[in-house]
Amino acid sequence: LEQQTNWDGRRLVKYDGFWLSEIVLRPILSAQKYFKAKDSDIILTSIPKSGTTWLKALLFSIANRNVISIDQSPLLTSNPHTVVPFLEANLYLFQENPNLQDLPSPRIFATHMPFKILPDSIRESECKIIYICRNPLDLFVSQRNFLLENKIEKDAVPLDIDAAFDLFCQGIYLFGPFWDHILGYWNAGLKNPQKVLFLRYEDLKEDITPHVKKIAEFIGSPFSPEEEKQGVVDQISRLCSFENLRNLEVNKNGYILEVLKNSSFFRKGEVGDWINHLTPAMAERVKDLMASKFDGSGLTFKI
Ligand code: A3P
């Protein structure tokens, strides 16, 4: 497999057209071989730094609202990544074929796998896929800060911003190129909107309420008029808000997988922070890249 050094000094391998960190390749192959999706499953997908943590919290709360009351939510005492595991970074990382059969329905899993790399049963079953994407300028800035904050290789020297940006524009990004990752799910959603719900970080930031309702409808459990009257939609939105999650003790301290700081998943949570980090020329380069890669797809971004 073709190899490349990532911005933070970690090794990437190219698999089926996508750059994967070396650590997740084996778990991805195991998931492809053993994971059997059930029709009732909900699979949350994204390229890293698109708002995965937020969507995990929202989806978990929406799907379990009749089982777990909001003031008892496990999100109050655990990071969203502990509550909703990744197939490749949690479950199949530690066991080749973990027993996931007996988990209560709906099972909720997350993955950064591109659409075409997903285990076949996810595409072929009736399970639901929810994808979240984010404008590439903020994606880059978020990932850069995240990698600096969680320097994993002891001796690695992280690339300076220009070099990292250059790799980003060549498509070298965890689970990238970003354009192929996003387009894979965008096209799948256009083809089968019952199967793939395509969300944008910027839209959720603009107005969370209709998106909480949309997610509930998409997974087949719309809010009842009584729930709406009781303010359940607002309660969930508030529980999962950036300010609330970031200020919980659990997310201020501690680590996930012993190396990633819980706090590093809650940095700024804004749209357009790229303006504080990228030069106008860098922004132009990404905009040109987007114009060429997304041309004719119908996909647009708010930046
Ligand atoms: P910033 O680095 O721009 O702040 P992911 O969850 O996919 O790793 O993405 C992380 C990004 O989502 C970070 O962006 C983080 O701050 C932001 N984020 C995390 N929780 C959020 C929330 N509840 N609401 C809005 N943004 C959130």
mmCIF file of C-alpha atoms and ligand atoms in Angstrom:
data_model
loop_
_atom_site.group_PDB
_atom_site.id
_atom_site.type_symbol
_atom_site.label_atom_id
_atom_site.label_comp_id
_atom_site.label_asym_id
_atom_site.label_seq_id
_atom_site.Cartn_x
_atom_site.Cartn_y
_atom_site.Cartn_z
ATOM 1 C CA LEU A 1 0.000 0.000 0.000
ATOM 2 C CA GLU A 2 1.136 3.537 -0.751
ATOM 3 C CA GLN A 3 2.344 5.348 2.359
ATOM 4 C CA GLN A 4 2.596 8.936 3.475
ATOM 5 C CA THR A 5 3.478 10.806 6.643
ATOM 6 C CA ASN A 6 0.586 12.768 8.091
ATOM 7 C CA TRP A 7 0.829 16.349 9.413
ATOM 8 C CA ASP A 8 1.524 15.063 12.926
ATOM 9 C CA GLY A 9 4.203 12.576 11.883
ATOM 10 C CA ARG A 10 1.963 9.505 11.976
ATOM 11 C CA ARG A 11 1.959 7.069 9.117
ATOM 12 C CA LEU A 12 -0.929 6.948 6.662
ATOM 13 C CA VAL A 13 -1.633 4.192 4.175
ATOM 14 C CA LYS A 14 -3.735 4.524 1.050
ATOM 15 C CA TYR A 15 -6.514 1.963 0.929
ATOM 16 C CA ASP A 16 -9.087 1.892 -1.867
ATOM 17 C CA GLY A 17 -8.321 5.525 -2.702
ATOM 18 C CA PHE A 18 -8.468 6.862 0.880
ATOM 19 C CA TRP A 19 -5.779 7.820 3.404
ATOM 20 C CA LEU A 20 -6.189 5.815 6.582
ATOM 21 C CA SER A 21 -4.066 5.975 9.685
ATOM 22 C CA GLU A 22 -2.063 2.778 9.890
ATOM 23 C CA ILE A 23 -3.698 1.894 13.226
ATOM 24 C CA VAL A 24 -7.237 1.672 11.856
ATOM 25 C CA LEU A 25 -6.519 -0.390 8.766
ATOM 26 C CA ARG A 26 -6.712 -3.752 10.533
ATOM 27 C CA PRO A 27 -9.899 -2.913 12.470
ATOM 28 C CA ILE A 28 -11.505 -1.683 9.248
ATOM 29 C CA LEU A 29 -10.697 -4.950 7.517
ATOM 30 C CA SER A 30 -12.122 -6.862 10.506
ATOM 31 C CA ALA A 31 -15.295 -4.768 10.482
ATOM 32 C CA GLN A 32 -15.678 -5.366 6.754
ATOM 33 C CA LYS A 33 -15.381 -9.087 7.346
ATOM 34 C CA TYR A 34 -17.445 -9.559 10.502
ATOM 35 C CA PHE A 35 -19.793 -6.633 11.103
ATOM 36 C CA LYS A 36 -23.399 -7.602 10.378
ATOM 37 C CA ALA A 37 -25.721 -4.630 10.294
ATOM 38 C CA LYS A 38 -29.272 -5.073 11.560
ATOM 39 C CA ASP A 39 -32.159 -3.257 9.913
ATOM 40 C CA SER A 40 -32.719 -1.341 13.151
ATOM 41 C CA ASP A 41 -29.122 -0.044 13.377
ATOM 42 C CA ILE A 42 -28.210 3.612 13.007
ATOM 43 C CA ILE A 43 -24.742 4.345 11.651
ATOM 44 C CA LEU A 44 -23.306 7.794 12.121
ATOM 45 C CA THR A 45 -20.627 8.702 9.603
ATOM 46 C CA SER A 46 -18.292 11.637 8.989
ATOM 47 C CA ILE A 47 -14.805 12.655 8.060
ATOM 48 C CA PRO A 48 -12.983 13.671 11.276
ATOM 49 C CA LYS A 49 -13.689 17.177 12.658
ATOM 50 C CA SER A 50 -17.038 17.613 10.933
ATOM 51 C CA GLY A 51 -19.078 17.599 14.144
ATOM 52 C CA THR A 52 -19.093 13.879 14.916
ATOM 53 C CA THR A 53 -19.022 14.414 18.691
ATOM 54 C CA TRP A 54 -22.058 16.693 18.521
ATOM 55 C CA LEU A 55 -24.006 14.335 16.284
ATOM 56 C CA LYS A 56 -23.182 11.391 18.554
ATOM 57 C CA ALA A 57 -24.642 13.239 21.528
ATOM 58 C CA LEU A 58 -27.740 14.335 19.588
ATOM 59 C CA LEU A 59 -28.477 10.979 18.005
ATOM 60 C CA PHE A 60 -27.958 9.067 21.234
ATOM 61 C CA SER A 61 -30.311 11.427 23.078
ATOM 62 C CA ILE A 62 -32.958 11.382 20.362
ATOM 63 C CA ALA A 63 -32.932 7.611 19.900
ATOM 64 C CA ASN A 64 -32.993 6.819 23.640
ATOM 65 C CA ARG A 65 -35.314 9.568 24.864
ATOM 66 C CA ASN A 66 -38.029 7.114 25.884
ATOM 67 C CA VAL A 67 -35.619 4.878 27.761
ATOM 68 C CA ILE A 68 -33.247 7.288 29.512
ATOM 69 C CA SER A 69 -34.416 10.595 30.938
ATOM 70 C CA ILE A 70 -32.317 13.627 30.072
ATOM 71 C CA ASP A 71 -31.266 14.334 33.648
ATOM 72 C CA GLN A 72 -29.942 10.763 33.850
ATOM 73 C CA SER A 73 -28.163 10.909 30.508
ATOM 74 C CA PRO A 74 -24.850 9.035 30.336
ATOM 75 C CA LEU A 75 -23.630 12.082 28.406
ATOM 76 C CA LEU A 76 -23.469 13.915 31.737
ATOM 77 C CA THR A 77 -20.772 11.564 32.976
ATOM 78 C CA SER A 78 -19.143 10.181 29.817
ATOM 79 C CA ASN A 79 -17.680 11.714 26.679
ATOM 80 C CA PRO A 80 -19.957 11.188 23.639
ATOM 81 C CA HIS A 81 -17.248 8.983 22.099
ATOM 82 C CA THR A 82 -17.561 6.603 25.025
ATOM 83 C CA VAL A 83 -21.339 6.532 24.711
ATOM 84 C CA VAL A 84 -21.378 5.941 20.931
ATOM 85 C CA PRO A 85 -18.337 3.897 19.875
ATOM 86 C CA PHE A 86 -16.511 3.972 16.578
ATOM 87 C CA LEU A 87 -16.361 0.663 14.736
ATOM 88 C CA GLU A 88 -12.722 1.116 13.770
ATOM 89 C CA ALA A 89 -11.321 3.098 16.683
ATOM 90 C CA ASN A 90 -13.084 1.255 19.503
ATOM 91 C CA LEU A 91 -14.932 -1.966 18.798
ATOM 92 C CA TYR A 92 -12.843 -3.697 16.137
ATOM 93 C CA LEU A 93 -9.625 -2.170 17.441
ATOM 94 C CA PHE A 94 -9.549 -4.379 20.509
ATOM 95 C CA GLN A 95 -11.153 -7.564 19.195
ATOM 96 C CA GLU A 96 -11.159 -9.045 15.750
ATOM 97 C CA ASN A 97 -14.796 -10.079 16.000
ATOM 98 C CA PRO A 98 -16.485 -8.460 19.024
ATOM 99 C CA ASN A 99 -19.905 -9.745 20.018
ATOM 100 C CA LEU A 100 -22.268 -6.882 19.213
ATOM 101 C CA GLN A 101 -25.345 -9.009 18.594
ATOM 102 C CA ASP A 102 -26.961 -8.580 21.983
ATOM 103 C CA LEU A 103 -26.715 -4.816 22.316
ATOM 104 C CA PRO A 104 -30.145 -3.212 22.765
ATOM 105 C CA SER A 105 -31.896 -1.830 19.673
ATOM 106 C CA PRO A 106 -31.434 0.513 18.070
ATOM 107 C CA ARG A 107 -27.707 -0.116 18.083
ATOM 108 C CA ILE A 108 -25.852 3.108 17.313
ATOM 109 C CA PHE A 109 -22.363 2.948 15.871
ATOM 110 C CA ALA A 110 -20.121 5.571 14.358
ATOM 111 C CA THR A 111 -17.464 5.329 11.712
ATOM 112 C CA HIS A 112 -15.236 7.581 9.662
ATOM 113 C CA MET A 113 -15.136 4.999 6.869
ATOM 114 C CA PRO A 114 -15.940 6.410 3.422
ATOM 115 C CA PHE A 115 -19.193 5.116 1.903
ATOM 116 C CA LYS A 116 -17.489 2.693 -0.452
ATOM 117 C CA ILE A 117 -15.366 1.169 2.320
ATOM 118 C CA LEU A 118 -18.316 0.500 4.674
ATOM 119 C CA PRO A 119 -18.992 -3.135 5.548
ATOM 120 C CA ASP A 120 -21.351 -4.441 2.817
ATOM 121 C CA SER A 121 -24.164 -5.190 5.250
ATOM 122 C CA ILE A 122 -24.423 -1.495 6.178
ATOM 123 C CA ARG A 123 -25.146 -0.587 2.578
ATOM 124 C CA GLU A 124 -27.310 -3.632 1.895
ATOM 125 C CA SER A 125 -29.482 -3.803 5.026
ATOM 126 C CA GLU A 126 -32.307 -1.426 5.873
ATOM 127 C CA CYS A 127 -30.192 0.300 8.547
ATOM 128 C CA LYS A 128 -29.999 4.083 8.522
ATOM 129 C CA ILE A 129 -26.926 6.177 7.838
ATOM 130 C CA ILE A 130 -26.572 9.751 9.091
ATOM 131 C CA TYR A 131 -23.664 11.726 7.660
ATOM 132 C CA ILE A 132 -22.403 15.080 8.871
ATOM 133 C CA CYS A 133 -20.056 17.254 6.837
ATOM 134 C CA ARG A 134 -18.453 20.632 7.420
ATOM 135 C CA ASN A 135 -16.961 23.306 5.232
ATOM 136 C CA PRO A 136 -13.390 22.279 4.348
ATOM 137 C CA LEU A 137 -11.760 25.485 5.602
ATOM 138 C CA ASP A 138 -13.004 24.963 9.148
ATOM 139 C CA LEU A 139 -12.333 21.242 8.789
ATOM 140 C CA PHE A 140 -8.670 21.922 8.146
ATOM 141 C CA VAL A 141 -8.314 24.372 11.037
ATOM 142 C CA SER A 142 -10.126 22.072 13.442
ATOM 143 C CA GLN A 143 -8.001 19.066 12.501
ATOM 144 C CA ARG A 144 -4.782 21.021 12.682
ATOM 145 C CA ASN A 145 -5.551 22.199 16.219
ATOM 146 C CA PHE A 146 -6.676 18.738 17.239
ATOM 147 C CA LEU A 147 -3.449 17.108 16.053
ATOM 148 C CA LEU A 148 -1.321 19.739 17.786
ATOM 149 C CA GLU A 149 -3.291 19.299 20.991
ATOM 150 C CA ASN A 150 -2.940 15.509 20.942
ATOM 151 C CA LYS A 151 0.637 15.024 19.832
ATOM 152 C CA ILE A 152 0.799 11.256 19.730
ATOM 153 C CA GLU A 153 4.199 10.320 18.338
ATOM 154 C CA LYS A 154 6.698 11.388 20.970
ATOM 155 C CA ASP A 155 9.506 12.360 18.629
ATOM 156 C CA ALA A 156 7.438 13.539 15.696
ATOM 157 C CA VAL A 157 7.695 17.163 14.709
ATOM 158 C CA PRO A 158 4.312 18.402 13.483
ATOM 159 C CA LEU A 159 4.400 20.111 10.122
ATOM 160 C CA ASP A 160 4.057 23.864 9.988
ATOM 161 C CA ILE A 161 0.710 25.187 8.819
ATOM 162 C CA ASP A 162 1.798 25.769 5.213
ATOM 163 C CA ALA A 163 3.096 22.248 4.770
ATOM 164 C CA ALA A 164 0.050 20.728 6.468
ATOM 165 C CA PHE A 165 -2.233 22.859 4.305
ATOM 166 C CA ASP A 166 -0.442 21.749 1.179
ATOM 167 C CA LEU A 167 -1.021 18.089 2.085
ATOM 168 C CA PHE A 168 -4.684 18.852 2.841
ATOM 169 C CA CYS A 169 -5.107 20.307 -0.648
ATOM 170 C CA GLN A 170 -3.554 17.163 -2.102
ATOM 171 C CA GLY A 171 -6.205 15.144 -0.301
ATOM 172 C CA ILE A 172 -3.874 13.917 2.436
ATOM 173 C CA TYR A 173 -6.095 13.995 5.510
ATOM 174 C CA LEU A 174 -7.340 11.228 7.798
ATOM 175 C CA PHE A 175 -9.962 9.323 5.751
ATOM 176 C CA GLY A 176 -9.453 11.860 2.951
ATOM 177 C CA PRO A 177 -9.396 13.191 0.319
ATOM 178 C CA PHE A 178 -12.179 15.202 1.927
ATOM 179 C CA TRP A 179 -13.913 15.736 -1.413
ATOM 180 C CA ASP A 180 -14.228 12.005 -2.150
ATOM 181 C CA HIS A 181 -15.412 11.301 1.398
ATOM 182 C CA ILE A 182 -18.114 13.972 1.268
ATOM 183 C CA LEU A 183 -19.187 13.192 -2.306
ATOM 184 C CA GLY A 184 -19.518 9.483 -1.546
ATOM 185 C CA TYR A 185 -22.216 10.160 1.049
ATOM 186 C CA TRP A 186 -23.738 13.093 -0.823
ATOM 187 C CA ASN A 187 -24.356 10.918 -3.869
ATOM 188 C CA ALA A 188 -25.612 8.031 -1.753
ATOM 189 C CA GLY A 189 -28.084 10.422 -0.099
ATOM 190 C CA LEU A 190 -29.307 11.749 -3.439
ATOM 191 C CA LYS A 191 -29.842 8.212 -4.688
ATOM 192 C CA ASN A 192 -31.573 6.967 -1.558
ATOM 193 C CA PRO A 193 -32.723 9.678 0.842
ATOM 194 C CA GLN A 194 -34.532 7.110 3.025
ATOM 195 C CA LYS A 195 -31.201 5.451 3.655
ATOM 196 C CA VAL A 196 -28.746 8.331 4.017
ATOM 197 C CA LEU A 197 -29.489 11.582 5.817
ATOM 198 C CA PHE A 198 -26.899 14.178 4.792
ATOM 199 C CA LEU A 199 -26.366 16.965 7.324
ATOM 200 C CA ARG A 200 -24.122 20.016 7.418
ATOM 201 C CA TYR A 201 -22.448 21.359 10.550
ATOM 202 C CA GLU A 202 -23.214 24.921 9.478
ATOM 203 C CA ASP A 203 -26.945 24.192 9.146
ATOM 204 C CA LEU A 204 -27.087 22.679 12.623
ATOM 205 C CA LYS A 205 -25.283 25.699 14.039
ATOM 206 C CA GLU A 206 -27.728 28.030 12.329
ATOM 207 C CA ASP A 207 -30.812 26.368 13.749
ATOM 208 C CA ILE A 208 -30.653 23.156 15.738
ATOM 209 C CA THR A 209 -34.379 22.633 16.378
ATOM 210 C CA PRO A 210 -35.490 21.561 12.877
ATOM 211 C CA HIS A 211 -32.479 19.249 12.664
ATOM 212 C CA VAL A 212 -33.262 17.493 15.928
ATOM 213 C CA LYS A 213 -36.782 16.914 14.568
ATOM 214 C CA LYS A 214 -35.453 15.810 11.185
ATOM 215 C CA ILE A 215 -33.128 13.250 12.763
ATOM 216 C CA ALA A 216 -36.002 11.881 14.867
ATOM 217 C CA GLU A 217 -38.214 11.553 11.787
ATOM 218 C CA PHE A 218 -35.430 9.978 9.779
ATOM 219 C CA ILE A 219 -34.880 7.231 12.351
ATOM 220 C CA GLY A 220 -38.633 6.581 12.432
ATOM 221 C CA SER A 221 -39.421 8.110 15.827
ATOM 222 C CA PRO A 222 -40.780 11.614 15.275
ATOM 223 C CA PHE A 223 -41.522 13.791 18.291
ATOM 224 C CA SER A 224 -45.155 13.535 19.387
ATOM 225 C CA PRO A 225 -47.183 16.708 19.952
ATOM 226 C CA GLU A 226 -46.988 15.972 23.708
ATOM 227 C CA GLU A 227 -43.217 15.781 23.569
ATOM 228 C CA GLU A 228 -43.083 19.031 21.669
ATOM 229 C CA LYS A 229 -45.328 20.644 24.258
ATOM 230 C CA GLN A 230 -43.078 19.383 27.056
ATOM 231 C CA GLY A 231 -40.068 20.957 25.349
ATOM 232 C CA VAL A 232 -38.171 17.718 24.767
ATOM 233 C CA VAL A 233 -36.598 18.993 21.547
ATOM 234 C CA ASP A 234 -35.148 22.002 23.405
ATOM 235 C CA GLN A 235 -33.962 19.858 26.296
ATOM 236 C CA ILE A 236 -32.019 17.627 23.918
ATOM 237 C CA SER A 237 -30.583 20.588 22.008
ATOM 238 C CA ARG A 238 -29.445 22.175 25.266
ATOM 239 C CA LEU A 239 -27.939 18.991 26.657
ATOM 240 C CA CYS A 240 -25.894 18.541 23.471
ATOM 241 C CA SER A 241 -24.897 22.169 22.989
ATOM 242 C CA PHE A 242 -21.218 23.026 22.731
ATOM 243 C CA GLU A 243 -21.275 25.108 25.914
ATOM 244 C CA ASN A 244 -23.020 22.452 27.941
ATOM 245 C CA LEU A 245 -20.905 19.507 26.843
ATOM 246 C CA ARG A 246 -17.671 21.447 27.054
ATOM 247 C CA ASN A 247 -18.332 22.544 30.616
ATOM 248 C CA LEU A 248 -19.117 19.093 31.965
ATOM 249 C CA GLU A 249 -16.394 17.840 34.322
ATOM 250 C CA VAL A 250 -15.982 14.654 32.306
ATOM 251 C CA ASN A 251 -15.160 16.570 29.139
ATOM 252 C CA LYS A 252 -12.763 18.980 30.827
ATOM 253 C CA ASN A 253 -10.430 16.237 32.019
ATOM 254 C CA GLY A 254 -9.241 12.789 31.107
ATOM 255 C CA TYR A 255 -8.542 10.925 27.921
ATOM 256 C CA ILE A 256 -10.171 8.733 25.323
ATOM 257 C CA LEU A 257 -8.182 5.690 24.262
ATOM 258 C CA GLU A 258 -5.527 6.963 26.706
ATOM 259 C CA VAL A 259 -4.132 9.449 24.188
ATOM 260 C CA LEU A 260 -6.858 11.826 23.027
ATOM 261 C CA LYS A 261 -7.819 14.532 25.507
ATOM 262 C CA ASN A 262 -11.556 14.667 26.146
ATOM 263 C CA SER A 263 -11.292 18.453 26.087
ATOM 264 C CA SER A 264 -9.752 18.422 22.605
ATOM 265 C CA PHE A 265 -13.121 17.486 21.096
ATOM 266 C CA PHE A 266 -14.538 20.816 22.298
ATOM 267 C CA ARG A 267 -12.312 23.597 21.003
ATOM 268 C CA LYS A 268 -14.305 26.522 19.660
ATOM 269 C CA GLY A 269 -17.405 25.102 18.007
ATOM 270 C CA GLU A 270 -17.927 27.948 15.558
ATOM 271 C CA VAL A 271 -18.482 28.446 11.856
ATOM 272 C CA GLY A 272 -15.824 30.495 10.064
ATOM 273 C CA ASP A 273 -12.949 30.263 12.559
ATOM 274 C CA TRP A 274 -10.715 29.610 9.523
ATOM 275 C CA ILE A 275 -10.509 33.350 9.044
ATOM 276 C CA ASN A 276 -8.289 33.554 12.133
ATOM 277 C CA HIS A 277 -5.858 30.941 10.823
ATOM 278 C CA LEU A 278 -5.714 30.976 7.027
ATOM 279 C CA THR A 279 -4.454 33.672 4.693
ATOM 280 C CA PRO A 280 -6.763 34.933 1.921
ATOM 281 C CA ALA A 281 -4.583 33.042 -0.583
ATOM 282 C CA MET A 282 -5.045 29.784 1.317
ATOM 283 C CA ALA A 283 -8.787 30.329 1.446
ATOM 284 C CA GLU A 284 -8.845 30.989 -2.310
ATOM 285 C CA ARG A 285 -6.985 27.760 -2.946
ATOM 286 C CA VAL A 286 -9.538 25.717 -1.008
ATOM 287 C CA LYS A 287 -12.435 27.517 -2.665
ATOM 288 C CA ASP A 288 -10.988 26.781 -6.115
ATOM 289 C CA LEU A 289 -10.449 23.171 -5.137
ATOM 290 C CA MET A 290 -14.034 22.908 -3.928
ATOM 291 C CA ALA A 291 -15.345 24.534 -7.083
ATOM 292 C CA SER A 292 -13.572 21.955 -9.230
ATOM 293 C CA LYS A 293 -14.208 18.885 -7.065
ATOM 294 C CA PHE A 294 -17.867 19.611 -6.271
ATOM 295 C CA ASP A 295 -18.708 20.977 -9.705
ATOM 296 C CA GLY A 296 -22.006 19.572 -10.963
ATOM 297 C CA SER A 297 -22.751 17.709 -7.728
ATOM 298 C CA GLY A 298 -25.268 20.241 -6.408
ATOM 299 C CA LEU A 299 -23.376 20.342 -3.122
ATOM 300 C CA THR A 300 -22.748 23.747 -1.562
ATOM 301 C CA PHE A 301 -21.187 24.968 1.661
ATOM 302 C CA LYS A 302 -21.603 27.981 3.883
ATOM 303 C CA ILE A 303 -18.176 29.274 4.764
HETATM 304 P P1 A3P B 1 -13.541 23.243 16.309
HETATM 305 O O1 A3P B 1 -12.182 22.622 16.370
HETATM 306 O O2 A3P B 1 -13.721 24.123 15.123
HETATM 307 O O3 A3P B 1 -13.921 23.904 17.579
HETATM 308 P P2 A3P B 1 -15.471 16.029 15.563
HETATM 309 O O4 A3P B 1 -16.467 15.851 16.647
HETATM 310 O O5 A3P B 1 -15.931 15.505 14.249
HETATM 311 O O6 A3P B 1 -14.142 15.557 15.973
HETATM 312 O O7 A3P B 1 -15.389 17.609 15.313
HETATM 313 C C1 A3P B 1 -14.888 18.442 16.314
HETATM 314 C C2 A3P B 1 -15.382 19.855 16.060
HETATM 315 O O8 A3P B 1 -16.751 19.963 16.471
HETATM 316 C C3 A3P B 1 -14.607 20.870 16.881
HETATM 317 O O9 A3P B 1 -14.602 22.055 16.113
HETATM 318 C C4 A3P B 1 -15.480 20.966 18.121
HETATM 319 O O10 A3P B 1 -15.274 22.125 18.877
HETATM 320 C C5 A3P B 1 -16.855 20.947 17.502
HETATM 321 N N1 A3P B 1 -17.895 20.530 18.457
HETATM 322 C C6 A3P B 1 -17.827 19.580 19.407
HETATM 323 N N2 A3P B 1 -18.967 19.494 20.086
HETATM 324 C C7 A3P B 1 -19.804 20.421 19.561
HETATM 325 C C8 A3P B 1 -21.143 20.821 19.854
HETATM 326 N N3 A3P B 1 -21.845 20.253 20.828
HETATM 327 N N4 A3P B 1 -21.673 21.803 19.107
HETATM 328 C C9 A3P B 1 -20.971 22.398 18.124
HETATM 329 N N5 A3P B 1 -19.705 22.063 17.801
HETATM 330 C C10 A3P B 1 -19.119 21.081 18.507
#
